[in-house]
PDB file of C-alpha atoms and ligand atoms in Angstrom:
ATOM      1  CA  MET A 521     -84.033  24.252  22.871  1.00  0.00           C
ATOM      2  CA  LYS A 522     -85.485  22.179  20.020  1.00  0.00           C
ATOM      3  CA  ARG A 523     -83.211  21.331  17.123  1.00  0.00           C
ATOM      4  CA  ILE A 524     -84.656  21.192  13.613  1.00  0.00           C
ATOM      5  CA  PHE A 525     -82.825  19.723  10.662  1.00  0.00           C
ATOM      6  CA  ILE A 526     -83.023  21.467   7.311  1.00  0.00           C
ATOM      7  CA  ALA A 527     -82.035  19.470   4.247  1.00  0.00           C
ATOM      8  CA  THR A 528     -80.215  22.232   2.404  1.00  0.00           C
ATOM      9  CA  SER A 529     -76.636  23.165   1.713  1.00  0.00           C
ATOM     10  CA  ASN A 530     -77.715  26.604   0.458  1.00  0.00           C
ATOM     11  CA  GLN A 531     -76.029  29.016   2.872  1.00  0.00           C
ATOM     12  CA  GLY A 532     -78.502  31.774   1.973  1.00  0.00           C
ATOM     13  CA  LYS A 533     -81.451  29.594   2.940  1.00  0.00           C
ATOM     14  CA  LEU A 534     -79.737  28.514   6.171  1.00  0.00           C
ATOM     15  CA  ARG A 535     -79.102  32.135   7.063  1.00  0.00           C
ATOM     16  CA  ASP A 536     -82.774  32.930   6.392  1.00  0.00           C
ATOM     17  CA  PHE A 537     -83.923  30.052   8.590  1.00  0.00           C
ATOM     18  CA  GLY A 538     -81.594  31.224  11.344  1.00  0.00           C
ATOM     19  CA  GLY A 539     -83.161  34.682  11.103  1.00  0.00           C
ATOM     20  CA  ALA A 540     -86.671  33.208  11.141  1.00  0.00           C
ATOM     21  CA  ALA A 541     -85.901  31.087  14.219  1.00  0.00           C
ATOM     22  CA  ALA A 542     -84.472  34.022  16.201  1.00  0.00           C
ATOM     23  CA  GLY A 543     -86.694  34.704  19.195  1.00  0.00           C
ATOM     24  CA  TYR A 544     -88.144  31.184  19.171  1.00  0.00           C
ATOM     25  CA  ASP A 545     -86.989  28.271  21.272  1.00  0.00           C
ATOM     26  CA  VAL A 546     -85.573  26.430  18.278  1.00  0.00           C
ATOM     27  CA  GLU A 547     -82.199  25.906  16.684  1.00  0.00           C
ATOM     28  CA  VAL A 548     -81.982  25.208  12.963  1.00  0.00           C
ATOM     29  CA  ALA A 549     -79.143  23.076  11.650  1.00  0.00           C
ATOM     30  CA  ALA A 550     -78.180  21.680   8.277  1.00  0.00           C
ATOM     31  CA  LEU A 551     -78.823  17.958   8.059  1.00  0.00           C
ATOM     32  CA  PRO A 552     -75.480  16.337   9.036  1.00  0.00           C
ATOM     33  CA  GLU A 553     -73.446  14.836   6.202  1.00  0.00           C
ATOM     34  CA  LEU A 554     -75.836  16.304   3.632  1.00  0.00           C
ATOM     35  CA  LEU A 555     -73.074  17.009   1.141  1.00  0.00           C
ATOM     36  CA  SER A 556     -71.978  13.370   1.134  1.00  0.00           C
ATOM     37  CA  LEU A 557     -75.509  12.109   0.407  1.00  0.00           C
ATOM     38  CA  PRO A 558     -76.712  11.494  -3.163  1.00  0.00           C
ATOM     39  CA  ALA A 559     -78.291  14.616  -4.694  1.00  0.00           C
ATOM     40  CA  VAL A 560     -82.058  14.577  -5.133  1.00  0.00           C
ATOM     41  CA  GLY A 561     -83.215  15.565  -8.617  1.00  0.00           C
ATOM     42  CA  GLU A 562     -85.597  18.552  -8.488  1.00  0.00           C
ATOM     43  CA  ASP A 563     -87.672  17.442 -11.462  1.00  0.00           C
ATOM     44  CA  GLY A 564     -91.157  18.196 -10.126  1.00  0.00           C
ATOM     45  CA  ASP A 565     -93.529  20.672 -11.803  1.00  0.00           C
ATOM     46  CA  THR A 566     -94.362  22.413  -8.522  1.00  0.00           C
ATOM     47  CA  PHE A 567     -92.534  23.731  -5.479  1.00  0.00           C
ATOM     48  CA  GLU A 568     -94.533  21.318  -3.343  1.00  0.00           C
ATOM     49  CA  ALA A 569     -93.559  18.256  -5.389  1.00  0.00           C
ATOM     50  CA  ASN A 570     -89.870  19.129  -5.122  1.00  0.00           C
ATOM     51  CA  ALA A 571     -90.053  20.018  -1.425  1.00  0.00           C
ATOM     52  CA  ARG A 572     -91.795  16.724  -0.605  1.00  0.00           C
ATOM     53  CA  LYS A 573     -89.345  14.698  -2.642  1.00  0.00           C
ATOM     54  CA  LYS A 574     -86.313  16.270  -0.951  1.00  0.00           C
ATOM     55  CA  ALA A 575     -87.775  16.023   2.562  1.00  0.00           C
ATOM     56  CA  GLU A 576     -88.896  12.420   2.142  1.00  0.00           C
ATOM     57  CA  THR A 577     -85.576  11.307   0.655  1.00  0.00           C
ATOM     58  CA  TYR A 578     -83.342  13.057   3.165  1.00  0.00           C
ATOM     59  CA  SER A 579     -85.447  12.149   6.210  1.00  0.00           C
ATOM     60  CA  ARG A 580     -84.518   8.519   5.624  1.00  0.00           C
ATOM     61  CA  TYR A 581     -80.952   9.452   6.601  1.00  0.00           C
ATOM     62  CA  ALA A 582     -82.036  10.771  10.026  1.00  0.00           C
ATOM     63  CA  PRO A 583     -84.341   8.089  11.424  1.00  0.00           C
ATOM     64  CA  GLY A 584     -86.999   9.345  13.804  1.00  0.00           C
ATOM     65  CA  GLU A 585     -86.195  13.013  13.206  1.00  0.00           C
ATOM     66  CA  ILE A 586     -88.355  15.577  11.480  1.00  0.00           C
ATOM     67  CA  VAL A 587     -86.444  16.894   8.481  1.00  0.00           C
ATOM     68  CA  LEU A 588     -87.490  20.048   6.644  1.00  0.00           C
ATOM     69  CA  SER A 589     -86.930  20.786   2.994  1.00  0.00           C
ATOM     70  CA  ASP A 590     -87.524  24.113   1.264  1.00  0.00           C
ATOM     71  CA  ASP A 591     -88.290  24.504  -2.412  1.00  0.00           C
ATOM     72  CA  SER A 592     -88.665  28.063  -3.508  1.00  0.00           C
ATOM     73  CA  GLY A 593     -88.379  30.518  -6.323  1.00  0.00           C
ATOM     74  CA  LEU A 594     -89.443  33.729  -7.971  1.00  0.00           C
ATOM     75  CA  GLU A 595     -92.586  34.068 -10.124  1.00  0.00           C
ATOM     76  CA  VAL A 596     -92.627  37.113 -12.409  1.00  0.00           C
ATOM     77  CA  ASP A 597     -96.010  38.040 -13.879  1.00  0.00           C
ATOM     78  CA  ALA A 598     -94.626  39.602 -17.074  1.00  0.00           C
ATOM     79  CA  LEU A 599     -92.780  36.318 -17.712  1.00  0.00           C
ATOM     80  CA  ASN A 600     -95.879  34.174 -17.146  1.00  0.00           C
ATOM     81  CA  GLY A 601     -94.573  32.949 -13.813  1.00  0.00           C
ATOM     82  CA  ALA A 602     -90.962  32.257 -14.876  1.00  0.00           C
ATOM     83  CA  PRO A 603     -88.428  31.483 -13.573  1.00  0.00           C
ATOM     84  CA  GLY A 604     -90.657  29.670 -11.019  1.00  0.00           C
ATOM     85  CA  VAL A 605     -89.466  26.164 -10.179  1.00  0.00           C
ATOM     86  CA  HIS A 606     -86.519  26.792 -12.507  1.00  0.00           C
ATOM     87  CA  SER A 607     -85.255  29.746 -10.422  1.00  0.00           C
ATOM     88  CA  ALA A 608     -82.012  28.108  -9.300  1.00  0.00           C
ATOM     89  CA  ARG A 609     -81.006  27.096 -12.834  1.00  0.00           C
ATOM     90  CA  TYR A 610     -82.456  30.026 -14.802  1.00  0.00           C
ATOM     91  CA  ALA A 611     -79.139  31.152 -16.300  1.00  0.00           C
ATOM     92  CA  ALA A 612     -77.819  27.627 -16.730  1.00  0.00           C
ATOM     93  CA  GLU A 613     -80.773  26.936 -19.023  1.00  0.00           C
ATOM     94  CA  ALA A 614     -79.689  29.800 -21.312  1.00  0.00           C
ATOM     95  CA  PRO A 615     -75.879  29.820 -21.055  1.00  0.00           C
ATOM     96  CA  HIS A 616     -75.522  31.739 -24.330  1.00  0.00           C
ATOM     97  CA  LEU A 617     -77.297  34.734 -22.767  1.00  0.00           C
ATOM     98  CA  VAL A 618     -75.167  35.446 -19.723  1.00  0.00           C
ATOM     99  CA  HIS A 619     -71.559  35.184 -18.610  1.00  0.00           C
ATOM    100  CA  ASN A 620     -71.164  35.980 -14.938  1.00  0.00           C
ATOM    101  CA  ASN A 621     -69.045  34.714 -12.067  1.00  0.00           C
ATOM    102  CA  THR A 622     -71.549  33.197  -9.691  1.00  0.00           C
ATOM    103  CA  GLU A 623     -74.797  31.363 -10.293  1.00  0.00           C
ATOM    104  CA  ASP A 624     -76.726  34.113  -8.482  1.00  0.00           C
ATOM    105  CA  GLU A 625     -75.116  36.863 -10.600  1.00  0.00           C
ATOM    106  CA  ALA A 626     -75.861  34.943 -13.778  1.00  0.00           C
ATOM    107  CA  ASN A 627     -79.491  34.344 -12.762  1.00  0.00           C
ATOM    108  CA  ASN A 628     -79.947  38.030 -11.956  1.00  0.00           C
ATOM    109  CA  ALA A 629     -78.343  39.048 -15.240  1.00  0.00           C
ATOM    110  CA  ARG A 630     -80.759  36.844 -17.159  1.00  0.00           C
ATOM    111  CA  LEU A 631     -83.744  38.223 -15.244  1.00  0.00           C
ATOM    112  CA  ILE A 632     -82.692  41.815 -15.979  1.00  0.00           C
ATOM    113  CA  ARG A 633     -82.297  40.920 -19.619  1.00  0.00           C
ATOM    114  CA  GLU A 634     -85.662  39.147 -19.931  1.00  0.00           C
ATOM    115  CA  LEU A 635     -87.403  42.171 -18.382  1.00  0.00           C
ATOM    116  CA  ARG A 636     -85.488  44.845 -20.296  1.00  0.00           C
ATOM    117  CA  ASN A 637     -88.559  46.045 -22.218  1.00  0.00           C
ATOM    118  CA  VAL A 638     -91.016  45.793 -19.332  1.00  0.00           C
ATOM    119  CA  PRO A 639     -91.946  49.173 -17.772  1.00  0.00           C
ATOM    120  CA  PRO A 640     -91.856  49.769 -13.982  1.00  0.00           C
ATOM    121  CA  GLY A 641     -95.608  49.386 -13.476  1.00  0.00           C
ATOM    122  CA  ARG A 642     -95.622  45.889 -14.988  1.00  0.00           C
ATOM    123  CA  ARG A 643     -92.723  44.293 -13.105  1.00  0.00           C
ATOM    124  CA  SER A 644     -94.722  42.616 -10.340  1.00  0.00           C
ATOM    125  CA  GLY A 645     -93.728  39.232  -8.955  1.00  0.00           C
ATOM    126  CA  ARG A 646     -93.532  37.140  -5.862  1.00  0.00           C
ATOM    127  CA  PHE A 647     -91.229  34.831  -3.998  1.00  0.00           C
ATOM    128  CA  VAL A 648     -92.835  31.509  -3.087  1.00  0.00           C
ATOM    129  CA  CYS A 649     -91.507  29.048  -0.524  1.00  0.00           C
ATOM    130  CA  VAL A 650     -92.911  25.603   0.195  1.00  0.00           C
ATOM    131  CA  ILE A 651     -91.553  23.771   3.219  1.00  0.00           C
ATOM    132  CA  ALA A 652     -92.191  20.041   3.582  1.00  0.00           C
ATOM    133  CA  ALA A 653     -91.745  18.353   6.964  1.00  0.00           C
ATOM    134  CA  ALA A 654     -91.017  14.632   6.684  1.00  0.00           C
ATOM    135  CA  ARG A 655     -90.059  11.800   8.975  1.00  0.00           C
ATOM    136  CA  ASP A 656     -88.762   8.373   7.989  1.00  0.00           C
ATOM    137  CA  GLY A 657     -89.556   8.923   4.322  1.00  0.00           C
ATOM    138  CA  ARG A 658     -93.100  10.240   4.760  1.00  0.00           C
ATOM    139  CA  THR A 659     -94.330  13.833   4.446  1.00  0.00           C
ATOM    140  CA  LEU A 660     -96.165  14.925   7.602  1.00  0.00           C
ATOM    141  CA  ALA A 661     -97.123  18.465   6.624  1.00  0.00           C
ATOM    142  CA  VAL A 662     -96.537  21.145   3.994  1.00  0.00           C
ATOM    143  CA  PHE A 663     -96.427  24.932   4.502  1.00  0.00           C
ATOM    144  CA  GLU A 664     -96.417  27.730   1.918  1.00  0.00           C
ATOM    145  CA  GLY A 665     -95.366  31.357   2.222  1.00  0.00           C
ATOM    146  CA  LYS A 666     -95.374  34.184  -0.336  1.00  0.00           C
ATOM    147  CA  ALA A 667     -93.917  37.686  -0.565  1.00  0.00           C
ATOM    148  CA  GLU A 668     -95.300  40.107  -3.174  1.00  0.00           C
ATOM    149  CA  GLY A 669     -93.009  42.705  -4.725  1.00  0.00           C
ATOM    150  CA  ALA A 670     -91.536  44.143  -7.892  1.00  0.00           C
ATOM    151  CA  ILE A 671     -88.416  43.413  -9.912  1.00  0.00           C
ATOM    152  CA  LEU A 672     -85.950  46.304 -10.161  1.00  0.00           C
ATOM    153  CA  GLU A 673     -83.912  47.149 -13.257  1.00  0.00           C
ATOM    154  CA  VAL A 674     -80.702  47.530 -11.222  1.00  0.00           C
ATOM    155  CA  PRO A 675     -79.665  45.457  -8.167  1.00  0.00           C
ATOM    156  CA  ARG A 676     -79.627  47.086  -4.724  1.00  0.00           C
ATOM    157  CA  GLY A 677     -78.059  45.824  -1.475  1.00  0.00           C
ATOM    158  CA  VAL A 678     -75.443  43.251  -0.540  1.00  0.00           C
ATOM    159  CA  ASN A 679     -77.219  40.938   1.919  1.00  0.00           C
ATOM    160  CA  GLY A 680     -79.244  37.819   1.220  1.00  0.00           C
ATOM    161  CA  PHE A 681     -78.797  35.603  -1.805  1.00  0.00           C
ATOM    162  CA  GLY A 682     -80.309  34.706  -5.160  1.00  0.00           C
ATOM    163  CA  TYR A 683     -82.646  37.349  -6.566  1.00  0.00           C
ATOM    164  CA  ASP A 684     -82.756  39.387  -3.333  1.00  0.00           C
ATOM    165  CA  PRO A 685     -80.956  42.463  -4.796  1.00  0.00           C
ATOM    166  CA  LEU A 686     -83.606  42.758  -7.528  1.00  0.00           C
ATOM    167  CA  PHE A 687     -86.644  42.056  -5.348  1.00  0.00           C
ATOM    168  CA  PHE A 688     -88.166  45.334  -4.131  1.00  0.00           C
ATOM    169  CA  PHE A 689     -90.607  45.026  -1.239  1.00  0.00           C
ATOM    170  CA  PRO A 690     -92.969  48.048  -1.416  1.00  0.00           C
ATOM    171  CA  GLN A 691     -94.098  47.884   2.208  1.00  0.00           C
ATOM    172  CA  ILE A 692     -90.649  48.964   3.422  1.00  0.00           C
ATOM    173  CA  GLN A 693     -89.329  50.496   0.183  1.00  0.00           C
ATOM    174  CA  LYS A 694     -86.261  48.247   0.237  1.00  0.00           C
ATOM    175  CA  THR A 695     -84.969  45.190  -1.545  1.00  0.00           C
ATOM    176  CA  PHE A 696     -84.567  41.956   0.401  1.00  0.00           C
ATOM    177  CA  ALA A 697     -80.783  42.400  -0.044  1.00  0.00           C
ATOM    178  CA  GLU A 698     -80.981  45.590   2.055  1.00  0.00           C
ATOM    179  CA  LEU A 699     -82.270  43.702   5.115  1.00  0.00           C
ATOM    180  CA  THR A 700     -80.661  41.738   7.933  1.00  0.00           C
ATOM    181  CA  ALA A 701     -81.571  38.040   8.149  1.00  0.00           C
ATOM    182  CA  GLU A 702     -84.059  38.760  10.921  1.00  0.00           C
ATOM    183  CA  GLU A 703     -85.676  41.662   9.052  1.00  0.00           C
ATOM    184  CA  LYS A 704     -85.943  39.590   5.887  1.00  0.00           C
ATOM    185  CA  ALA A 705     -87.564  36.733   7.820  1.00  0.00           C
ATOM    186  CA  SER A 706     -90.321  39.008   9.083  1.00  0.00           C
ATOM    187  CA  TYR A 707     -91.408  39.844   5.504  1.00  0.00           C
ATOM    188  CA  SER A 708     -90.229  36.912   3.423  1.00  0.00           C
ATOM    189  CA  HIS A 709     -91.903  33.878   1.904  1.00  0.00           C
ATOM    190  CA  ARG A 710     -89.490  31.639   3.836  1.00  0.00           C
ATOM    191  CA  GLY A 711     -90.184  33.368   7.145  1.00  0.00           C
ATOM    192  CA  ALA A 712     -93.948  33.051   6.570  1.00  0.00           C
ATOM    193  CA  ALA A 713     -93.726  29.331   5.765  1.00  0.00           C
ATOM    194  CA  PHE A 714     -91.375  28.669   8.671  1.00  0.00           C
ATOM    195  CA  ARG A 715     -93.650  30.425  11.179  1.00  0.00           C
ATOM    196  CA  GLN A 716     -96.501  28.156  10.041  1.00  0.00           C
ATOM    197  CA  PHE A 717     -94.228  25.172  10.662  1.00  0.00           C
ATOM    198  CA  LEU A 718     -93.409  26.461  14.162  1.00  0.00           C
ATOM    199  CA  GLN A 719     -97.109  26.797  14.993  1.00  0.00           C
ATOM    200  CA  TRP A 720     -97.739  23.288  13.702  1.00  0.00           C
ATOM    201  CA  ILE A 721     -94.855  21.716  15.579  1.00  0.00           C
ATOM    202  CA  SER A 722     -95.751  23.414  18.841  1.00  0.00           C
ATOM    203  CA  ALA A 723     -99.334  22.091  18.561  1.00  0.00           C
ATOM    204  CA  SER A 724     -98.364  18.664  17.278  1.00  0.00           C
ATOM    205  CA  PRO A 725     -98.418  15.480  19.348  1.00  0.00           C
ATOM    206  CA  VAL A 726     -95.401  14.212  17.361  1.00  0.00           C
ATOM    207  CA  ARG A 727     -93.295  17.087  18.651  1.00  0.00           C
ATOM    208  CA  ASP A 728     -91.739  15.646  21.796  1.00  0.00           C
ATOM    209  CA  GLN A 729     -90.837  12.260  20.441  1.00  0.00           C
ATOM    210  CA  THR A 730     -89.313  13.562  17.220  1.00  0.00           C
ATOM    211  CA  ILE A 731     -87.336  16.675  17.998  1.00  0.00           C
ATOM    212  CA  GLY A 732     -84.474  16.220  20.400  1.00  0.00           C
ATOM    213  CA  THR A 733     -82.026  18.649  21.947  1.00  0.00           C
TER     214      THR A 733
HETATM  215  P1  IMP B2069     -84.260  25.613  -4.890  1.00  0.00           P
HETATM  216  O1  IMP B2069     -85.338  25.822  -3.872  1.00  0.00           O
HETATM  217  O2  IMP B2069     -83.056  24.950  -4.313  1.00  0.00           O
HETATM  218  O3  IMP B2069     -84.774  24.975  -6.136  1.00  0.00           O
HETATM  219  O4  IMP B2069     -83.704  27.032  -5.327  1.00  0.00           O
HETATM  220  C1  IMP B2069     -84.449  28.166  -5.195  1.00  0.00           C
HETATM  221  C2  IMP B2069     -83.847  29.307  -6.012  1.00  0.00           C
HETATM  222  O5  IMP B2069     -84.828  30.351  -6.026  1.00  0.00           O
HETATM  223  C3  IMP B2069     -82.599  29.915  -5.381  1.00  0.00           C
HETATM  224  O6  IMP B2069     -81.421  29.382  -5.903  1.00  0.00           O
HETATM  225  C4  IMP B2069     -82.754  31.384  -5.721  1.00  0.00           C
HETATM  226  O7  IMP B2069     -82.278  31.618  -7.024  1.00  0.00           O
HETATM  227  C5  IMP B2069     -84.257  31.589  -5.715  1.00  0.00           C
HETATM  228  N1  IMP B2069     -84.729  31.989  -4.368  1.00  0.00           N
HETATM  229  C6  IMP B2069     -85.493  31.264  -3.519  1.00  0.00           C
HETATM  230  N2  IMP B2069     -85.694  31.930  -2.379  1.00  0.00           N
HETATM  231  C7  IMP B2069     -85.042  33.091  -2.503  1.00  0.00           C
HETATM  232  C8  IMP B2069     -84.844  34.189  -1.629  1.00  0.00           C
HETATM  233  O8  IMP B2069     -85.290  34.221  -0.478  1.00  0.00           O
HETATM  234  N3  IMP B2069     -84.121  35.202  -2.123  1.00  0.00           N
HETATM  235  C9  IMP B2069     -83.598  35.201  -3.375  1.00  0.00           C
HETATM  236  N4  IMP B2069     -83.698  34.194  -4.216  1.00  0.00           N
HETATM  237  C10 IMP B2069     -84.428  33.125  -3.783  1.00  0.00           C
END
């Protein structure tokens, strides 16, 4: 079985990657010692810029290995694409607006508030995920996945993370928080990007020398 390192400490993302890898001959693992490494500032204007920066930086700590990094977020049309690359820190950027226990709860509370006057037919949005694959400080390939949906007024479901309870996926009439990790992976932006990576790695001549067991 091939092992693939993901440079993230986000348990929700790791769970998603585990779901996306199910049924393939790969094992996904958090990059060892990630929490003790210096944090990488996500100051890029695009998901791709941030994903490349994280993958290139962290791959230097695992010489010879392919290291994946995911930068992702939610784009809401009625908010001109916000929160976008600011998705993780949406509430932190407006601390006077929301007071909730967890970062995810606070982000969701701000999103509900920003959309409070937007009617159901105009609440479209999408999750975007860009995965960068890097080795020894150099990006080898970039993959993008999207999932189109609508933002609910009230959260639904207890699975997933982040904005999942507010993200309604019309095709199955459920939010992403109402899905198992494997179900979410089959519809999600992260699953779509990761499947492109799997196709690339299985066709790539770098595969055997870079991914060990
Ligand atoms: P970053 O990629 O670490 O900058 O953070 C992405 C942020 O976007 C997360 O903290 C979530 O708030 C949001 N996000 C990205 N992907 C998902 C998802 O699959 N479900 C719910 N929220 C997500």
